[in-house]
Amino acid sequence: MPQDYYETLGVKRDASDDAISKAYRDMARKHHPDLNPGDAKAKQKFQDVQLAFEVLGNKEKRAKYDRFGPGFESMGGGQGWPGGGPHPGGPGGAPFNVDLGDLFGNGRGGAGAGGSFADLFKQFSAGRGPAPGGPRGPGGSRAAPARGADMTHEITV
């Protein structure tokens, strides 16, 4: 079972950086292998204290630990996720993959029948003319939208 780093150092979750440093120094001194030769439990406790301070003594790691718990370093990774693994969004931590082509049809029918993924973006730019920097140039102006017909309605009281 993963250990609670706050418990390992004997501090509360809202402990200040100074309190964490002081607790680390006290615990490291108490369990240091040189002061406890041949004591395997003291050596293990010293290593646990070292690991706890490595996380809680670093603002970024502490924030991740507070948010995700003891397994924060294995929460995924690679493309921006800590730990270097895949995004943990799927069931059981499996990668969550969505093929947007399947979602929008890829022009083969299905959810987005009648068009491809690119067609989704075409609908937003239809009738707007060339993109900035196009034939009009970077500072070109667009024609004002055409004004609609006036409507009149008679109100009776």
mmCIF file with all atom_site columns, C-alpha atoms in Angstrom:
data_model
loop_
_atom_site.group_PDB
_atom_site.id
_atom_site.type_symbol
_atom_site.label_atom_id
_atom_site.label_alt_id
_atom_site.label_comp_id
_atom_site.label_asym_id
_atom_site.label_entity_id
_atom_site.label_seq_id
_atom_site.pdbx_PDB_ins_code
_atom_site.Cartn_x
_atom_site.Cartn_y
_atom_site.Cartn_z
_atom_site.occupancy
_atom_site.B_iso_or_equiv
_atom_site.pdbx_formal_charge
_atom_site.auth_seq_id
_atom_site.auth_comp_id
_atom_site.auth_asym_id
_atom_site.auth_atom_id
_atom_site.pdbx_PDB_model_num
ATOM 1   C CA . MET A 1 1   ? 0.000   0.000  0.000   1.00 0.00 ? 1   MET A CA 1
ATOM 2   C CA . PRO A 1 2   ? 1.405   3.445  -0.882  1.00 0.00 ? 2   PRO A CA 1
ATOM 3   C CA . GLN A 1 3   ? 2.592   5.491  2.036   1.00 0.00 ? 3   GLN A CA 1
ATOM 4   C CA . ASP A 1 4   ? 1.301   8.914  3.016   1.00 0.00 ? 4   ASP A CA 1
ATOM 5   C CA . TYR A 1 5   ? 4.266   11.286 2.796   1.00 0.00 ? 5   TYR A CA 1
ATOM 6   C CA . TYR A 1 6   ? 2.745   13.675 5.335   1.00 0.00 ? 6   TYR A CA 1
ATOM 7   C CA . GLU A 1 7   ? 2.389   10.807 7.791   1.00 0.00 ? 7   GLU A CA 1
ATOM 8   C CA . THR A 1 8   ? 5.953   9.661  7.058   1.00 0.00 ? 8   THR A CA 1
ATOM 9   C CA . LEU A 1 9   ? 7.290   13.079 8.053   1.00 0.00 ? 9   LEU A CA 1
ATOM 10  C CA . GLY A 1 10  ? 4.788   13.457 10.900  1.00 0.00 ? 10  GLY A CA 1
ATOM 11  C CA . VAL A 1 11  ? 3.270   16.715 9.633   1.00 0.00 ? 11  VAL A CA 1
ATOM 12  C CA . LYS A 1 12  ? -0.256  17.845 8.766   1.00 0.00 ? 12  LYS A CA 1
ATOM 13  C CA . ARG A 1 13  ? -1.368  18.351 5.152   1.00 0.00 ? 13  ARG A CA 1
ATOM 14  C CA . ASP A 1 14  ? -1.419  22.117 5.572   1.00 0.00 ? 14  ASP A CA 1
ATOM 15  C CA . ALA A 1 15  ? 2.114   22.214 7.011   1.00 0.00 ? 15  ALA A CA 1
ATOM 16  C CA . SER A 1 16  ? 4.331   25.083 5.891   1.00 0.00 ? 16  SER A CA 1
ATOM 17  C CA . ASP A 1 17  ? 7.496   24.518 3.865   1.00 0.00 ? 17  ASP A CA 1
ATOM 18  C CA . ASP A 1 18  ? 9.557   25.341 6.953   1.00 0.00 ? 18  ASP A CA 1
ATOM 19  C CA . ALA A 1 19  ? 7.660   22.790 9.068   1.00 0.00 ? 19  ALA A CA 1
ATOM 20  C CA . ILE A 1 20  ? 8.232   20.126 6.406   1.00 0.00 ? 20  ILE A CA 1
ATOM 21  C CA . SER A 1 21  ? 11.958  20.930 6.250   1.00 0.00 ? 21  SER A CA 1
ATOM 22  C CA . LYS A 1 22  ? 12.289  20.807 10.055  1.00 0.00 ? 22  LYS A CA 1
ATOM 23  C CA . ALA A 1 23  ? 10.416  17.504 10.265  1.00 0.00 ? 23  ALA A CA 1
ATOM 24  C CA . TYR A 1 24  ? 12.619  16.073 7.513   1.00 0.00 ? 24  TYR A CA 1
ATOM 25  C CA . ARG A 1 25  ? 15.831  17.095 9.281   1.00 0.00 ? 25  ARG A CA 1
ATOM 26  C CA . ASP A 1 26  ? 14.636  15.613 12.583  1.00 0.00 ? 26  ASP A CA 1
ATOM 27  C CA . MET A 1 27  ? 13.478  12.330 11.013  1.00 0.00 ? 27  MET A CA 1
ATOM 28  C CA . ALA A 1 28  ? 16.562  11.977 8.798   1.00 0.00 ? 28  ALA A CA 1
ATOM 29  C CA . ARG A 1 29  ? 18.859  12.533 11.782  1.00 0.00 ? 29  ARG A CA 1
ATOM 30  C CA . LYS A 1 30  ? 16.907  10.033 13.917  1.00 0.00 ? 30  LYS A CA 1
ATOM 31  C CA . HIS A 1 31  ? 16.907  7.261  11.270  1.00 0.00 ? 31  HIS A CA 1
ATOM 32  C CA . HIS A 1 32  ? 20.219  7.913  9.522   1.00 0.00 ? 32  HIS A CA 1
ATOM 33  C CA . PRO A 1 33  ? 22.049  4.622  8.769   1.00 0.00 ? 33  PRO A CA 1
ATOM 34  C CA . ASP A 1 34  ? 25.296  5.960  10.262  1.00 0.00 ? 34  ASP A CA 1
ATOM 35  C CA . LEU A 1 35  ? 23.557  6.482  13.610  1.00 0.00 ? 35  LEU A CA 1
ATOM 36  C CA . ASN A 1 36  ? 21.772  3.107  13.395  1.00 0.00 ? 36  ASN A CA 1
ATOM 37  C CA . PRO A 1 37  ? 24.351  0.677  11.930  1.00 0.00 ? 37  PRO A CA 1
ATOM 38  C CA . GLY A 1 38  ? 22.922  -2.713 11.008  1.00 0.00 ? 38  GLY A CA 1
ATOM 39  C CA . ASP A 1 39  ? 19.317  -1.643 11.652  1.00 0.00 ? 39  ASP A CA 1
ATOM 40  C CA . ALA A 1 40  ? 17.382  -2.521 8.474   1.00 0.00 ? 40  ALA A CA 1
ATOM 41  C CA . LYS A 1 41  ? 14.185  -0.870 9.751   1.00 0.00 ? 41  LYS A CA 1
ATOM 42  C CA . ALA A 1 42  ? 15.993  2.425  10.398  1.00 0.00 ? 42  ALA A CA 1
ATOM 43  C CA . LYS A 1 43  ? 17.568  2.278  6.939   1.00 0.00 ? 43  LYS A CA 1
ATOM 44  C CA . GLN A 1 44  ? 14.151  1.711  5.317   1.00 0.00 ? 44  GLN A CA 1
ATOM 45  C CA . LYS A 1 45  ? 12.582  4.501  7.397   1.00 0.00 ? 45  LYS A CA 1
ATOM 46  C CA . PHE A 1 46  ? 15.429  6.832  6.348   1.00 0.00 ? 46  PHE A CA 1
ATOM 47  C CA . GLN A 1 47  ? 14.764  6.014  2.679   1.00 0.00 ? 47  GLN A CA 1
ATOM 48  C CA . ASP A 1 48  ? 11.029  6.624  3.168   1.00 0.00 ? 48  ASP A CA 1
ATOM 49  C CA . VAL A 1 49  ? 11.779  9.984  4.802   1.00 0.00 ? 49  VAL A CA 1
ATOM 50  C CA . GLN A 1 50  ? 14.089  10.904 1.900   1.00 0.00 ? 50  GLN A CA 1
ATOM 51  C CA . LEU A 1 51  ? 11.367  10.072 -0.640  1.00 0.00 ? 51  LEU A CA 1
ATOM 52  C CA . ALA A 1 52  ? 8.697   11.943 1.310   1.00 0.00 ? 52  ALA A CA 1
ATOM 53  C CA . PHE A 1 53  ? 10.858  15.065 1.493   1.00 0.00 ? 53  PHE A CA 1
ATOM 54  C CA . GLU A 1 54  ? 11.800  14.800 -2.193  1.00 0.00 ? 54  GLU A CA 1
ATOM 55  C CA . VAL A 1 55  ? 8.085   15.177 -2.993  1.00 0.00 ? 55  VAL A CA 1
ATOM 56  C CA . LEU A 1 56  ? 6.836   17.479 -0.232  1.00 0.00 ? 56  LEU A CA 1
ATOM 57  C CA . GLY A 1 57  ? 9.919   19.709 -0.371  1.00 0.00 ? 57  GLY A CA 1
ATOM 58  C CA . ASN A 1 58  ? 9.273   20.512 -4.053  1.00 0.00 ? 58  ASN A CA 1
ATOM 59  C CA . LYS A 1 59  ? 6.318   22.864 -4.671  1.00 0.00 ? 59  LYS A CA 1
ATOM 60  C CA . GLU A 1 60  ? 5.363   21.332 -8.045  1.00 0.00 ? 60  GLU A CA 1
ATOM 61  C CA . LYS A 1 61  ? 5.614   17.720 -6.878  1.00 0.00 ? 61  LYS A CA 1
ATOM 62  C CA . ARG A 1 62  ? 3.745   18.530 -3.668  1.00 0.00 ? 62  ARG A CA 1
ATOM 63  C CA . ALA A 1 63  ? 0.894   20.123 -5.629  1.00 0.00 ? 63  ALA A CA 1
ATOM 64  C CA . LYS A 1 64  ? 0.633   17.032 -7.851  1.00 0.00 ? 64  LYS A CA 1
ATOM 65  C CA . TYR A 1 65  ? 0.830   14.732 -4.832  1.00 0.00 ? 65  TYR A CA 1
ATOM 66  C CA . ASP A 1 66  ? -1.918  16.704 -3.082  1.00 0.00 ? 66  ASP A CA 1
ATOM 67  C CA . ARG A 1 67  ? -4.087  16.525 -6.188  1.00 0.00 ? 67  ARG A CA 1
ATOM 68  C CA . PHE A 1 68  ? -3.492  12.937 -7.359  1.00 0.00 ? 68  PHE A CA 1
ATOM 69  C CA . GLY A 1 69  ? -2.176  11.117 -4.275  1.00 0.00 ? 69  GLY A CA 1
ATOM 70  C CA . PRO A 1 70  ? 0.801   8.783  -3.851  1.00 0.00 ? 70  PRO A CA 1
ATOM 71  C CA . GLY A 1 71  ? 0.634   7.464  -7.437  1.00 0.00 ? 71  GLY A CA 1
ATOM 72  C CA . PHE A 1 72  ? 0.925   10.950 -8.966  1.00 0.00 ? 72  PHE A CA 1
ATOM 73  C CA . GLU A 1 73  ? 4.157   10.117 -10.797 1.00 0.00 ? 73  GLU A CA 1
ATOM 74  C CA . SER A 1 74  ? 2.586   7.190  -12.643 1.00 0.00 ? 74  SER A CA 1
ATOM 75  C CA . MET A 1 75  ? -0.578  9.060  -13.654 1.00 0.00 ? 75  MET A CA 1
ATOM 76  C CA . GLY A 1 76  ? 0.410   9.009  -17.325 1.00 0.00 ? 76  GLY A CA 1
ATOM 77  C CA . GLY A 1 77  ? 2.879   11.108 -19.213 1.00 0.00 ? 77  GLY A CA 1
ATOM 78  C CA . GLY A 1 78  ? 4.645   11.458 -22.492 1.00 0.00 ? 78  GLY A CA 1
ATOM 79  C CA . GLN A 1 79  ? 2.658   14.216 -24.095 1.00 0.00 ? 79  GLN A CA 1
ATOM 80  C CA . GLY A 1 80  ? 2.474   16.439 -21.018 1.00 0.00 ? 80  GLY A CA 1
ATOM 81  C CA . TRP A 1 81  ? 1.412   13.827 -18.462 1.00 0.00 ? 81  TRP A CA 1
ATOM 82  C CA . PRO A 1 82  ? 3.638   13.198 -15.447 1.00 0.00 ? 82  PRO A CA 1
ATOM 83  C CA . GLY A 1 83  ? 5.414   9.859  -15.471 1.00 0.00 ? 83  GLY A CA 1
ATOM 84  C CA . GLY A 1 84  ? 5.774   9.402  -19.238 1.00 0.00 ? 84  GLY A CA 1
ATOM 85  C CA . GLY A 1 85  ? 2.824   7.053  -19.848 1.00 0.00 ? 85  GLY A CA 1
ATOM 86  C CA . PRO A 1 86  ? -0.427  7.411  -21.779 1.00 0.00 ? 86  PRO A CA 1
ATOM 87  C CA . HIS A 1 87  ? -3.304  9.636  -20.695 1.00 0.00 ? 87  HIS A CA 1
ATOM 88  C CA . PRO A 1 88  ? -5.088  7.874  -17.842 1.00 0.00 ? 88  PRO A CA 1
ATOM 89  C CA . GLY A 1 89  ? -8.570  8.809  -19.091 1.00 0.00 ? 89  GLY A CA 1
ATOM 90  C CA . GLY A 1 90  ? -9.848  5.416  -20.180 1.00 0.00 ? 90  GLY A CA 1
ATOM 91  C CA . PRO A 1 91  ? -11.226 2.569  -18.081 1.00 0.00 ? 91  PRO A CA 1
ATOM 92  C CA . GLY A 1 92  ? -8.645  1.181  -15.681 1.00 0.00 ? 92  GLY A CA 1
ATOM 93  C CA . GLY A 1 93  ? -6.114  3.806  -16.725 1.00 0.00 ? 93  GLY A CA 1
ATOM 94  C CA . ALA A 1 94  ? -6.153  2.623  -20.345 1.00 0.00 ? 94  ALA A CA 1
ATOM 95  C CA . PRO A 1 95  ? -5.571  5.262  -23.024 1.00 0.00 ? 95  PRO A CA 1
ATOM 96  C CA . PHE A 1 96  ? -8.723  7.013  -24.166 1.00 0.00 ? 96  PHE A CA 1
ATOM 97  C CA . ASN A 1 97  ? -8.601  7.181  -27.947 1.00 0.00 ? 97  ASN A CA 1
ATOM 98  C CA . VAL A 1 98  ? -11.245 8.831  -30.095 1.00 0.00 ? 98  VAL A CA 1
ATOM 99  C CA . ASP A 1 99  ? -11.016 8.826  -33.862 1.00 0.00 ? 99  ASP A CA 1
ATOM 100 C CA . LEU A 1 100 ? -12.600 12.123 -34.856 1.00 0.00 ? 100 LEU A CA 1
ATOM 101 C CA . GLY A 1 101 ? -13.096 10.709 -38.337 1.00 0.00 ? 101 GLY A CA 1
ATOM 102 C CA . ASP A 1 102 ? -15.408 8.097  -36.843 1.00 0.00 ? 102 ASP A CA 1
ATOM 103 C CA . LEU A 1 103 ? -17.159 10.750 -34.819 1.00 0.00 ? 103 LEU A CA 1
ATOM 104 C CA . PHE A 1 104 ? -17.821 12.991 -37.816 1.00 0.00 ? 104 PHE A CA 1
ATOM 105 C CA . GLY A 1 105 ? -18.300 10.241 -40.376 1.00 0.00 ? 105 GLY A CA 1
ATOM 106 C CA . ASN A 1 106 ? -15.248 10.488 -42.689 1.00 0.00 ? 106 ASN A CA 1
ATOM 107 C CA . GLY A 1 107 ? -17.755 10.846 -45.534 1.00 0.00 ? 107 GLY A CA 1
ATOM 108 C CA . ARG A 1 108 ? -18.773 7.176  -45.187 1.00 0.00 ? 108 ARG A CA 1
ATOM 109 C CA . GLY A 1 109 ? -22.020 7.629  -43.323 1.00 0.00 ? 109 GLY A CA 1
ATOM 110 C CA . GLY A 1 110 ? -22.435 7.218  -39.605 1.00 0.00 ? 110 GLY A CA 1
ATOM 111 C CA . ALA A 1 111 ? -22.766 9.988  -37.032 1.00 0.00 ? 111 ALA A CA 1
ATOM 112 C CA . GLY A 1 112 ? -21.606 12.697 -39.375 1.00 0.00 ? 112 GLY A CA 1
ATOM 113 C CA . ALA A 1 113 ? -23.086 11.276 -42.546 1.00 0.00 ? 113 ALA A CA 1
ATOM 114 C CA . GLY A 1 114 ? -22.662 13.451 -45.561 1.00 0.00 ? 114 GLY A CA 1
ATOM 115 C CA . GLY A 1 115 ? -19.233 14.879 -44.990 1.00 0.00 ? 115 GLY A CA 1
ATOM 116 C CA . SER A 1 116 ? -15.740 14.535 -43.676 1.00 0.00 ? 116 SER A CA 1
ATOM 117 C CA . PHE A 1 117 ? -14.128 16.043 -40.619 1.00 0.00 ? 117 PHE A CA 1
ATOM 118 C CA . ALA A 1 118 ? -12.788 18.866 -42.803 1.00 0.00 ? 118 ALA A CA 1
ATOM 119 C CA . ASP A 1 119 ? -16.365 19.698 -43.822 1.00 0.00 ? 119 ASP A CA 1
ATOM 120 C CA . LEU A 1 120 ? -17.080 20.613 -40.218 1.00 0.00 ? 120 LEU A CA 1
ATOM 121 C CA . PHE A 1 121 ? -14.628 23.498 -40.464 1.00 0.00 ? 121 PHE A CA 1
ATOM 122 C CA . LYS A 1 122 ? -15.741 24.514 -43.943 1.00 0.00 ? 122 LYS A CA 1
ATOM 123 C CA . GLN A 1 123 ? -19.217 25.266 -42.642 1.00 0.00 ? 123 GLN A CA 1
ATOM 124 C CA . PHE A 1 124 ? -17.799 27.875 -40.264 1.00 0.00 ? 124 PHE A CA 1
ATOM 125 C CA . SER A 1 125 ? -15.821 29.664 -42.940 1.00 0.00 ? 125 SER A CA 1
ATOM 126 C CA . ALA A 1 126 ? -18.335 29.442 -45.787 1.00 0.00 ? 126 ALA A CA 1
ATOM 127 C CA . GLY A 1 127 ? -19.056 32.792 -47.390 1.00 0.00 ? 127 GLY A CA 1
ATOM 128 C CA . ARG A 1 128 ? -16.444 34.688 -45.441 1.00 0.00 ? 128 ARG A CA 1
ATOM 129 C CA . GLY A 1 129 ? -14.013 35.199 -48.264 1.00 0.00 ? 129 GLY A CA 1
ATOM 130 C CA . PRO A 1 130 ? -10.314 34.514 -48.210 1.00 0.00 ? 130 PRO A CA 1
ATOM 131 C CA . ALA A 1 131 ? -8.408  34.131 -44.977 1.00 0.00 ? 131 ALA A CA 1
ATOM 132 C CA . PRO A 1 132 ? -6.326  37.027 -43.600 1.00 0.00 ? 132 PRO A CA 1
ATOM 133 C CA . GLY A 1 133 ? -3.196  37.489 -45.630 1.00 0.00 ? 133 GLY A CA 1
ATOM 134 C CA . GLY A 1 134 ? -4.989  36.159 -48.706 1.00 0.00 ? 134 GLY A CA 1
ATOM 135 C CA . PRO A 1 135 ? -5.691  38.045 -51.961 1.00 0.00 ? 135 PRO A CA 1
ATOM 136 C CA . ARG A 1 136 ? -6.800  41.186 -50.123 1.00 0.00 ? 136 ARG A CA 1
ATOM 137 C CA . GLY A 1 137 ? -3.502  41.322 -48.257 1.00 0.00 ? 137 GLY A CA 1
ATOM 138 C CA . PRO A 1 138 ? -2.864  41.468 -44.539 1.00 0.00 ? 138 PRO A CA 1
ATOM 139 C CA . GLY A 1 139 ? -4.573  44.816 -43.983 1.00 0.00 ? 139 GLY A CA 1
ATOM 140 C CA . GLY A 1 140 ? -7.425  44.312 -46.448 1.00 0.00 ? 140 GLY A CA 1
ATOM 141 C CA . SER A 1 141 ? -10.952 45.163 -45.423 1.00 0.00 ? 141 SER A CA 1
ATOM 142 C CA . ARG A 1 142 ? -14.059 43.082 -45.686 1.00 0.00 ? 142 ARG A CA 1
ATOM 143 C CA . ALA A 1 143 ? -17.253 44.283 -47.208 1.00 0.00 ? 143 ALA A CA 1
ATOM 144 C CA . ALA A 1 144 ? -19.857 45.193 -44.609 1.00 0.00 ? 144 ALA A CA 1
ATOM 145 C CA . PRO A 1 145 ? -22.626 42.626 -44.275 1.00 0.00 ? 145 PRO A CA 1
ATOM 146 C CA . ALA A 1 146 ? -25.692 43.390 -46.372 1.00 0.00 ? 146 ALA A CA 1
ATOM 147 C CA . ARG A 1 147 ? -28.497 44.969 -44.413 1.00 0.00 ? 147 ARG A CA 1
ATOM 148 C CA . GLY A 1 148 ? -31.675 42.951 -44.203 1.00 0.00 ? 148 GLY A CA 1
ATOM 149 C CA . ALA A 1 149 ? -35.084 44.200 -45.262 1.00 0.00 ? 149 ALA A CA 1
ATOM 150 C CA . ASP A 1 150 ? -36.950 46.451 -42.831 1.00 0.00 ? 150 ASP A CA 1
ATOM 151 C CA . MET A 1 151 ? -39.915 44.902 -41.124 1.00 0.00 ? 151 MET A CA 1
ATOM 152 C CA . THR A 1 152 ? -43.032 46.733 -40.103 1.00 0.00 ? 152 THR A CA 1
ATOM 153 C CA . HIS A 1 153 ? -45.821 45.601 -37.887 1.00 0.00 ? 153 HIS A CA 1
ATOM 154 C CA . GLU A 1 154 ? -48.948 47.397 -36.861 1.00 0.00 ? 154 GLU A CA 1
ATOM 155 C CA . ILE A 1 155 ? -49.692 47.402 -33.128 1.00 0.00 ? 155 ILE A CA 1
ATOM 156 C CA . THR A 1 156 ? -53.271 47.776 -31.929 1.00 0.00 ? 156 THR A CA 1
ATOM 157 C CA . VAL A 1 157 ? -54.129 48.760 -28.386 1.00 0.00 ? 157 VAL A CA 1
#
